[in-house]
Short mmCIF file of C-alpha atoms in Angstrom, two decimals:
data_model
loop_
_atom_site.label_atom_id
_atom_site.label_comp_id
_atom_site.label_asym_id
_atom_site.label_seq_id
_atom_site.Cartn_x
_atom_site.Cartn_y
_atom_site.Cartn_z
CA UNK F 1 0.00 0.00 0.00
CA UNK F 2 1.29 3.65 -0.05
CA UNK F 3 2.09 3.28 1.92
CA UNK F 4 -0.23 5.75 3.54
CA UNK F 5 -3.42 4.27 2.15
CA UNK F 6 -4.32 1.59 4.65
CA UNK F 7 -7.47 0.71 6.58
CA UNK F 8 -8.36 2.71 9.66
CA UNK F 9 -7.84 1.01 12.98
CA UNK F 10 -5.61 0.70 16.00
CA UNK F 11 -2.98 -1.54 14.40
CA UNK F 12 -2.40 0.11 11.04
CA UNK F 13 1.02 0.21 9.41
CA UNK F 14 2.70 2.88 7.30
CA UNK F 15 5.66 2.84 4.93
CA UNK F 16 7.07 5.58 2.73
CA UNK F 17 7.55 5.32 -1.05
CA UNK F 18 11.25 4.46 -0.88
CA UNK F 19 10.73 1.89 1.87
CA UNK F 20 13.22 3.60 4.20
CA UNK F 21 10.72 4.62 6.89
CA UNK F 22 7.90 2.61 8.43
CA UNK F 23 5.70 2.44 11.51
CA UNK F 24 3.35 -0.13 13.05
CA UNK F 25 0.60 -0.25 15.62
CA UNK F 26 -0.89 3.07 14.53
CA UNK F 27 -4.36 4.45 15.02
CA UNK F 28 -5.30 5.49 11.47
CA UNK F 29 -8.12 7.97 10.87
CA UNK F 30 -9.41 9.63 7.68
CA UNK F 31 -10.89 12.99 8.78
CA UNK F 32 -13.45 14.58 6.48
CA UNK F 33 -13.89 17.89 8.27
CA UNK F 34 -12.03 20.43 10.36
CA UNK F 35 -14.01 19.32 13.42
CA UNK F 36 -12.72 15.77 13.04
CA UNK F 37 -9.13 17.01 12.78
CA UNK F 38 -9.59 19.17 15.86
CA UNK F 39 -11.00 16.20 17.78
CA UNK F 40 -8.02 14.01 16.88
CA UNK F 41 -5.50 16.69 17.81
CA UNK F 42 -7.16 17.31 21.17
CA UNK F 43 -7.44 13.59 21.85
CA UNK F 44 -3.72 13.14 21.23
CA UNK F 45 -2.83 16.16 23.36
CA UNK F 46 -4.93 14.88 26.26
CA UNK F 47 -3.18 11.49 26.06
CA UNK F 48 0.33 12.90 25.67
CA UNK F 49 0.54 11.32 22.19
CA UNK F 50 1.38 12.60 18.72
CA UNK F 51 -0.49 13.08 15.45
CA UNK F 52 1.00 13.09 11.95
CA UNK F 53 -0.59 13.49 8.55
CA UNK F 54 1.14 11.32 5.96
CA UNK F 55 0.29 11.89 2.33
CA UNK F 56 1.70 9.73 -0.46
CA UNK F 57 4.96 9.02 1.37
CA UNK F 58 7.25 10.64 -1.20
CA UNK F 59 9.61 12.10 1.40
CA UNK F 60 12.72 9.99 1.86
CA UNK F 61 13.29 11.24 5.40
CA UNK F 62 11.09 10.41 8.38
CA UNK F 63 9.49 13.85 8.33
CA UNK F 64 5.97 12.37 8.05
CA UNK F 65 6.57 9.22 10.09
CA UNK F 66 3.68 8.75 12.56
CA UNK F 67 4.18 7.49 16.09
CA UNK F 68 0.64 7.19 17.48
CA UNK F 69 -2.22 8.62 15.38
CA UNK F 70 -1.94 8.70 11.61
CA UNK F 71 -4.29 11.08 9.80
CA UNK F 72 -4.92 10.02 6.22
CA UNK F 73 -5.61 12.86 3.75
CA UNK F 74 -8.16 11.08 1.55
CA UNK F 75 -11.12 13.00 2.97
CA UNK F 76 -9.66 16.42 2.22
CA UNK F 77 -9.37 16.71 -1.55
CA UNK F 78 -10.37 19.13 -4.27
CA UNK F 79 -10.54 22.82 -5.12
CA UNK F 80 -12.79 24.85 -2.83
CA UNK F 81 -12.46 28.41 -4.22
CA UNK F 82 -11.36 30.23 -7.36
CA UNK F 83 -10.83 34.00 -7.32
CA UNK F 84 -10.16 35.19 -10.86
CA UNK F 85 -9.82 38.81 -9.79
CA UNK F 86 -7.11 38.05 -7.26
CA UNK F 87 -5.84 35.13 -9.40
CA UNK F 88 -5.82 32.67 -6.54
CA UNK F 89 -7.07 29.11 -6.13
CA UNK F 90 -7.74 27.37 -2.81
CA UNK F 91 -7.57 23.59 -2.52
CA UNK F 92 -7.85 21.15 0.35
CA UNK F 93 -4.47 20.05 1.63
CA UNK F 94 -4.90 16.34 0.80
CA UNK F 95 -5.25 17.06 -2.92
CA UNK F 96 -2.44 15.57 -4.99
CA UNK F 97 -0.46 17.93 -7.20
CA UNK F 98 -1.41 15.96 -10.29
CA UNK F 99 -5.09 16.40 -9.46
CA UNK F 100 -4.64 20.13 -8.87
CA UNK F 101 -2.83 20.45 -12.21
CA UNK F 102 -5.66 18.72 -14.05
CA UNK F 103 -8.30 20.86 -12.36
CA UNK F 104 -6.36 24.06 -13.04
CA UNK F 105 -6.05 23.08 -16.68
CA UNK F 106 -9.83 22.67 -16.84
CA UNK F 107 -10.17 26.18 -15.38
CA UNK F 108 -7.62 27.65 -17.80
CA UNK F 109 -5.19 28.31 -14.97
CA UNK F 110 -1.72 27.13 -13.90
CA UNK F 111 0.83 27.29 -11.13
CA UNK F 112 3.89 29.29 -12.11
CA UNK F 113 6.37 26.49 -11.44
CA UNK F 114 6.66 23.03 -9.90
CA UNK F 115 9.01 20.08 -9.52
CA UNK F 116 9.12 17.05 -11.77
CA UNK F 117 7.01 14.74 -9.58
CA UNK F 118 3.30 15.41 -8.99
CA UNK F 119 2.29 12.47 -6.78
CA UNK F 120 2.62 14.43 -3.52
CA UNK F 121 -0.24 15.99 -1.63
CA UNK F 122 -0.25 19.78 -1.56
CA UNK F 123 0.42 19.77 2.17
CA UNK F 124 3.40 17.46 1.84
CA UNK F 125 4.84 19.34 -1.11
CA UNK F 126 4.88 22.76 0.50
CA UNK F 127 5.77 21.52 3.98
CA UNK F 128 9.01 19.95 2.74
CA UNK F 129 10.02 22.80 0.40
CA UNK F 130 9.36 21.01 -2.90
CA UNK F 131 10.70 23.11 -5.78
CA UNK F 132 11.27 23.25 -9.50
CA UNK F 133 13.96 25.10 -11.38
CA UNK F 134 14.24 28.69 -12.59
CA UNK F 135 11.34 31.07 -13.03
CA UNK F 136 10.46 33.90 -10.72
CA UNK F 137 9.45 31.40 -7.99
CA UNK F 138 10.98 27.93 -8.05
CA UNK F 139 9.47 26.63 -4.83
CA UNK F 140 5.79 25.81 -4.43
CA UNK F 141 5.75 27.49 -1.02
CA UNK F 142 6.75 30.82 -2.59
CA UNK F 143 3.47 30.64 -4.55
CA UNK F 144 1.37 30.23 -1.39
CA UNK F 145 -0.70 33.25 -0.30
CA UNK F 146 -2.98 31.63 2.27
CA UNK F 147 -3.30 28.65 4.61
CA UNK F 148 -5.71 27.09 7.06
CA UNK F 149 -4.20 24.95 9.80
CA UNK F 150 -5.20 23.32 13.06
CA UNK F 151 -2.67 24.03 15.79
CA UNK F 152 -1.46 21.76 18.56
CA UNK F 153 -4.08 23.24 20.90
CA UNK F 154 -6.89 22.44 18.47
CA UNK F 155 -7.38 25.99 17.21
CA UNK F 156 -8.19 26.62 13.54
CA UNK F 157 -6.10 29.48 12.14
CA UNK F 158 -6.83 31.18 8.82
CA UNK F 159 -3.66 32.75 7.51
CA UNK F 160 -3.40 35.41 4.83
CA UNK F 161 -1.86 38.81 4.15
CA UNK F 162 -4.45 40.30 6.53
CA UNK F 163 -4.99 37.47 9.05
CA UNK F 164 -1.99 36.32 11.09
CA UNK F 165 0.51 37.31 8.35
CA UNK F 166 3.41 36.60 10.71
CA UNK F 167 2.29 32.98 11.02
CA UNK F 168 1.71 32.61 7.27
CA UNK F 169 5.22 33.92 6.64
CA UNK F 170 6.81 31.07 8.57
CA UNK F 171 4.23 28.34 8.01
CA UNK F 172 4.60 28.18 4.22
CA UNK F 173 7.40 25.64 4.79
CA UNK F 174 6.33 24.29 8.14
CA UNK F 175 7.82 20.76 8.14
CA UNK F 176 4.56 19.47 9.62
CA UNK F 177 5.72 20.94 12.93
CA UNK F 178 3.24 23.80 13.32
CA UNK F 179 -0.13 22.17 12.67
CA UNK F 180 -2.34 20.11 10.40
CA UNK F 181 -2.82 21.92 7.09
CA UNK F 182 -6.46 21.99 6.00
CA UNK F 183 -6.36 24.15 2.88
CA UNK F 184 -3.80 26.01 0.80
CA UNK F 185 -4.32 29.09 -1.38
CA UNK F 186 -1.95 29.49 -4.32
CA UNK F 187 -1.27 32.44 -6.55
CA UNK F 188 -2.01 31.25 -10.10
CA UNK F 189 -1.81 32.59 -13.64
CA UNK F 190 -3.47 31.89 -16.98
CA UNK F 191 -2.68 28.49 -18.47
CA UNK F 192 0.51 28.79 -20.52
CA UNK F 193 2.74 26.83 -22.84
CA UNK F 194 6.38 25.85 -22.50
CA UNK F 195 8.72 25.00 -25.34
CA UNK F 196 10.97 22.19 -24.14
CA UNK F 197 14.39 21.66 -25.72
CA UNK F 198 16.46 18.68 -24.62
CA UNK F 199 19.90 17.88 -25.91
CA UNK F 200 23.19 16.40 -24.70
CA UNK F 201 26.34 18.43 -24.11
CA UNK F 202 29.88 17.63 -23.10
CA UNK F 203 30.88 18.36 -19.50
CA UNK F 204 33.12 21.26 -20.53
CA UNK F 205 30.51 22.80 -22.82
CA UNK F 206 27.80 22.42 -20.19
CA UNK F 207 29.78 24.20 -17.49
CA UNK F 208 31.08 26.87 -19.85
CA UNK F 209 27.60 27.76 -21.12
CA UNK F 210 25.60 27.14 -17.94
CA UNK F 211 25.19 30.78 -16.96
CA UNK F 212 24.18 31.67 -20.50
CA UNK F 213 21.63 28.83 -20.61
CA UNK F 214 20.08 29.95 -17.33
CA UNK F 215 19.95 33.55 -18.54
CA UNK F 216 18.42 32.73 -21.92
CA UNK F 217 15.72 30.27 -20.79
CA UNK F 218 13.03 30.36 -18.12
CA UNK F 219 13.77 26.95 -16.63
CA UNK F 220 16.99 24.93 -16.98
CA UNK F 221 17.72 21.45 -15.65
CA UNK F 222 20.89 19.41 -16.27
CA UNK F 223 21.85 15.82 -15.56
CA UNK F 224 25.45 14.64 -15.34
CA UNK F 225 26.11 10.94 -15.88
CA UNK F 226 28.85 9.91 -13.42
CA UNK F 227 32.00 8.37 -14.92
CA UNK F 228 31.35 10.18 -18.23
CA UNK F 229 31.92 13.58 -19.82
CA UNK F 230 28.27 13.86 -20.84
CA UNK F 231 25.37 16.00 -19.64
CA UNK F 232 21.73 16.11 -20.67
CA UNK F 233 20.27 19.62 -20.67
CA UNK F 234 16.59 20.55 -20.49
CA UNK F 235 15.67 24.14 -21.34
CA UNK F 236 12.06 25.32 -21.02
CA UNK F 237 10.92 28.65 -22.47
CA UNK F 238 7.55 30.29 -21.83
CA UNK F 239 5.51 30.86 -25.00
CA UNK F 240 2.46 32.57 -23.53
CA UNK F 241 -1.21 31.61 -23.45
CA UNK F 242 -2.01 30.91 -27.12
CA UNK F 243 -2.73 27.20 -26.71
CA UNK F 244 -3.09 26.72 -30.47
CA UNK F 245 0.73 26.78 -30.62
CA UNK F 246 0.99 23.51 -28.70
CA UNK F 247 3.06 20.84 -30.46
CA UNK F 248 3.36 17.99 -27.96
CA UNK F 249 5.42 14.88 -28.48
CA UNK F 250 3.67 12.25 -30.58
CA UNK F 251 2.12 9.62 -28.35
CA UNK F 252 4.47 6.92 -29.65
CA UNK F 253 7.54 9.07 -28.85
CA UNK F 254 6.27 9.84 -25.37
CA UNK F 255 5.64 6.16 -24.71
CA UNK F 256 9.03 5.15 -26.07
CA UNK F 257 11.16 7.82 -24.37
CA UNK F 258 9.36 8.59 -21.13
CA UNK F 259 7.57 5.37 -20.40
CA UNK F 260 9.58 2.50 -21.86
CA UNK F 261 13.16 3.86 -21.85
CA UNK F 262 13.09 6.19 -18.84
CA UNK F 263 11.11 3.84 -16.62
CA UNK F 264 11.00 0.22 -17.78
CA UNK F 265 14.49 -0.03 -19.34
CA UNK F 266 16.17 2.28 -16.83
CA UNK F 267 14.63 0.38 -13.92
CA UNK F 268 15.80 -2.98 -15.25
CA UNK F 269 19.25 -1.63 -16.02
CA UNK F 270 19.89 -0.04 -12.62
CA UNK F 271 18.57 -3.13 -10.82
CA UNK F 272 20.93 -5.33 -12.85
CA UNK F 273 23.88 -3.00 -12.23
CA UNK F 274 23.39 -3.44 -8.49
CA UNK F 275 24.68 -6.97 -9.05
CA UNK F 276 27.48 -5.90 -11.40
CA UNK F 277 28.72 -2.49 -10.21
CA UNK F 278 31.96 -2.69 -12.20
CA UNK F 279 29.84 -2.43 -15.35
CA UNK F 280 28.32 0.91 -14.30
CA UNK F 281 30.88 3.26 -15.93
CA UNK F 282 30.54 1.53 -19.29
CA UNK F 283 26.75 1.43 -18.97
CA UNK F 284 26.67 5.16 -18.17
CA UNK F 285 28.88 5.97 -21.13
CA UNK F 286 26.64 3.95 -23.42
CA UNK F 287 23.44 5.50 -22.04
CA UNK F 288 24.78 9.04 -22.32
CA UNK F 289 25.81 8.46 -25.93
CA UNK F 290 22.33 7.20 -26.76
CA UNK F 291 20.71 10.47 -25.72
CA UNK F 292 19.19 12.39 -28.60
CA UNK F 293 17.85 15.91 -28.98
CA UNK F 294 14.13 16.58 -28.96
CA UNK F 295 11.92 19.69 -28.94
CA UNK F 296 8.23 19.96 -28.18
CA UNK F 297 5.67 22.47 -26.88
CA UNK F 298 2.97 21.62 -24.36
CA UNK F 299 1.01 22.87 -21.37
CA UNK F 300 3.34 23.90 -18.58
CA UNK F 301 2.49 21.16 -16.10
CA UNK F 302 2.90 18.49 -18.79
CA UNK F 303 6.43 19.74 -19.46
CA UNK F 304 7.44 20.20 -15.82
CA UNK F 305 6.21 16.80 -14.60
CA UNK F 306 7.63 13.37 -15.43
CA UNK F 307 6.37 9.97 -14.38
CA UNK F 308 8.85 8.22 -12.09
CA UNK F 309 8.16 4.53 -11.55
CA UNK F 310 11.72 3.49 -10.69
CA UNK F 311 11.99 3.62 -6.91
CA UNK F 312 15.16 5.30 -5.67
CA UNK F 313 16.79 6.96 -2.68
CA UNK F 314 17.73 10.62 -2.88
CA UNK F 315 19.71 13.36 -1.16
CA UNK F 316 19.55 16.95 -2.41
CA UNK F 317 21.39 20.06 -1.27
CA UNK F 318 20.95 23.75 -2.06
CA UNK F 319 24.19 25.71 -2.32
CA UNK F 320 24.61 29.42 -3.06
CA UNK F 321 24.31 30.03 -6.78
CA UNK F 322 27.72 31.70 -6.89
CA UNK F 323 29.34 28.55 -5.46
CA UNK F 324 27.26 26.09 -7.47
CA UNK F 325 29.55 25.15 -10.34
CA UNK F 326 32.55 24.96 -8.00
CA UNK F 327 30.56 22.56 -5.83
CA UNK F 328 29.62 20.48 -8.87
CA UNK F 329 33.24 20.32 -9.99
CA UNK F 330 34.28 19.21 -6.51
CA UNK F 331 31.53 16.57 -6.53
CA UNK F 332 33.03 15.09 -9.67
CA UNK F 333 36.57 15.16 -8.28
CA UNK F 334 35.56 13.48 -5.01
CA UNK F 335 33.43 10.86 -6.74
CA UNK F 336 36.15 10.00 -9.25
CA UNK F 337 38.69 9.64 -6.44
CA UNK F 338 36.40 7.50 -4.26
CA UNK F 339 36.28 4.36 -6.39
CA UNK F 340 32.50 4.28 -6.03
CA UNK F 341 30.32 3.59 -9.07
CA UNK F 342 26.99 5.41 -9.41
CA UNK F 343 24.38 4.47 -12.00
CA UNK F 344 21.95 7.38 -11.53
CA UNK F 345 22.62 10.83 -13.01
CA UNK F 346 23.25 13.80 -10.72
CA UNK F 347 20.59 16.48 -11.22
CA UNK F 348 21.46 20.19 -11.38
CA UNK F 349 18.80 22.90 -11.01
CA UNK F 350 18.67 26.59 -10.07
CA UNK F 351 16.28 28.78 -8.08
CA UNK F 352 15.89 32.49 -7.48
CA UNK F 353 16.06 33.71 -3.90
CA UNK F 354 12.72 33.66 -2.08
CA UNK F 355 11.35 35.04 1.19
CA UNK F 356 10.13 31.78 2.79
CA UNK F 357 12.14 31.47 6.04
CA UNK F 358 12.73 27.68 5.95
CA UNK F 359 12.96 27.44 2.18
CA UNK F 360 16.32 26.13 0.99
CA UNK F 361 16.41 29.17 -1.35
CA UNK F 362 15.68 31.68 1.41
CA UNK F 363 17.41 35.00 0.79
CA UNK F 364 19.91 33.64 -1.75
CA UNK F 365 20.00 32.59 -5.39
CA UNK F 366 20.51 28.85 -5.31
CA UNK F 367 21.89 25.89 -7.22
CA UNK F 368 20.55 22.45 -6.32
CA UNK F 369 22.50 19.21 -6.61
CA UNK F 370 20.52 15.99 -6.24
CA UNK F 371 22.08 12.56 -5.74
CA UNK F 372 20.16 9.34 -6.39
CA UNK F 373 20.70 5.60 -6.09
CA UNK F 374 18.49 2.60 -6.82
CA UNK F 375 16.21 1.62 -3.94
CA UNK F 376 18.25 -1.53 -3.26
CA UNK F 377 21.60 0.23 -3.28
CA UNK F 378 23.37 1.09 -0.02
CA UNK F 379 23.54 4.87 -0.25
CA UNK F 380 25.48 5.55 2.94
CA UNK F 381 29.05 6.04 1.70
CA UNK F 382 28.10 7.90 -1.49
CA UNK F 383 25.75 10.29 0.25
CA UNK F 384 28.23 10.88 3.08
CA UNK F 385 30.95 11.88 0.60
CA UNK F 386 28.61 14.20 -1.27
CA UNK F 387 27.20 15.68 1.93
CA UNK F 388 30.69 16.63 3.05
CA UNK F 389 31.19 18.57 -0.18
CA UNK F 390 27.81 20.24 0.24
CA UNK F 391 28.64 21.30 3.80
CA UNK F 392 31.90 22.81 2.60
CA UNK F 393 29.89 24.97 0.18
CA UNK F 394 27.33 26.22 2.74
CA UNK F 395 24.68 23.78 1.55
CA UNK F 396 21.17 23.46 2.95
CA UNK F 397 19.62 19.96 2.75
CA UNK F 398 16.17 19.38 1.28
CA UNK F 399 13.85 18.71 4.22
CA UNK F 400 12.21 15.71 2.55
CA UNK F 401 15.37 14.05 1.25
CA UNK F 402 18.09 12.11 3.04
CA UNK F 403 20.66 13.99 5.09
CA UNK F 404 22.34 13.75 8.50
CA UNK F 405 22.04 17.34 9.74
CA UNK F 406 20.62 18.31 13.13
CA UNK F 407 19.26 21.47 14.71
CA UNK F 408 22.67 22.67 15.84
CA UNK F 409 24.13 22.52 12.34
CA UNK F 410 20.99 23.75 10.56
CA UNK F 411 20.32 26.82 12.67
CA UNK F 412 23.29 28.85 11.31
CA UNK F 413 22.06 28.23 7.76
CA UNK F 414 18.70 29.91 8.32
CA UNK F 415 18.66 33.51 9.63
CA UNK F 416 15.09 33.06 10.94
CA UNK F 417 15.50 29.59 12.43
CA UNK F 418 14.91 30.88 15.96
CA UNK F 419 11.76 32.70 14.81
CA UNK F 420 10.43 29.38 13.55
CA UNK F 421 11.20 27.66 16.85
CA UNK F 422 9.45 30.45 18.74
CA UNK F 423 6.35 30.05 16.58
CA UNK F 424 6.47 26.30 17.09
CA UNK F 425 6.46 26.83 20.87
CA UNK F 426 3.40 29.03 20.43
CA UNK F 427 1.39 26.80 18.09
CA UNK F 428 2.42 23.36 19.39
CA UNK F 429 3.58 23.83 22.98
CA UNK F 430 3.17 20.16 23.92
CA UNK F 431 4.68 18.82 20.66
CA UNK F 432 1.58 17.02 19.39
CA UNK F 433 3.09 17.05 15.89
CA UNK F 434 6.63 15.92 16.63
CA UNK F 435 8.47 12.74 15.69
CA UNK F 436 12.08 11.55 15.69
CA UNK F 437 12.97 13.49 12.53
CA UNK F 438 11.64 16.78 13.90
CA UNK F 439 13.36 16.18 17.24
CA UNK F 440 16.61 15.91 15.29
CA UNK F 441 16.25 18.88 12.94
CA UNK F 442 14.37 21.26 15.26
CA UNK F 443 15.25 20.00 18.72
CA UNK F 444 12.77 18.78 21.31
#
């Protein structure tokens, strides 16, 4: 099951998508109203227990791991309000991103930006700082203009620019530590097209032209294949709202490239390479040479989002944009010197600075480096080597992806870390929403 979709009861189990976190003996409840959420929060507080909402389990860390009561989001789905004058849309927090995208398309609307996976619930996506690349707002949380949440004392707070703006400011990336999110209001825009251009480059050409690529295109994403000199670049350019200009990939090409090759073949290949790691460099060189160029134009969310059926483990760090290419170069040097073989590409993205206090892009232009391994690969040594490089370059770890940082080492990275802790004391004084992960990254 997902892992979060299991029957209600007092002995339910939970497991995240990557299979790295699990819990048993849970009381699972699917609330369908604010009153039911409030009742569960107050029940847990009275018993000295904890409550967690776990969505689709796409966080690799234990950020959503329940200890006592597990709230399932299935009863809180769908759009509840559309304001075309203010250009905002409000949706219940258990709505999956892919469902929101489809509903926005029907309304002729779109989010400005998003990551490349849309399985997450809205609450999970903003609470962990999910982001895309480029644009004027890379992170989903930077597009949030309103929230409703139930605090640890059972109070329903409505947050906006005019109601509790200080709480909204900090709660946009709240790590699940401040309350149960009920609804989220996003700033939206008219449905628009993106022209996607994908083509391989050499390592030297990619690094030499990276700044130019980022300057000339709205959204740029690169993938370096370890043990090779090859990169795949993805450049997305906004074409406006004339949907008649759409020229999507033919269905056969989409099925071949994105379904069969990127999922079925890649999954079989990486699973096989787990048993023959010495073949990885040659396999990566072959795969990178097989990459071809392609260009297509489609609705924004259909360009941003890719289906990912190969289960993996991931660590991602955000380093200052000015240090980004130096960090990438050091990553390659350390990996080459380590003797490790890595079958998954390393992903490179950028983000403009934002004003969300616990966003990894807070107050600084950012370059993201993401490291992946197959779900059955021991990630420990590889991620430890890469994390050391990231720490040397003032990196901030993604809250929903694997890392070893704790509150003492995270606090200096976030100028408003203490403000967040103060708000947590105010909204959840008895720690109804805590778990082991939050005790580590925020303290007890």
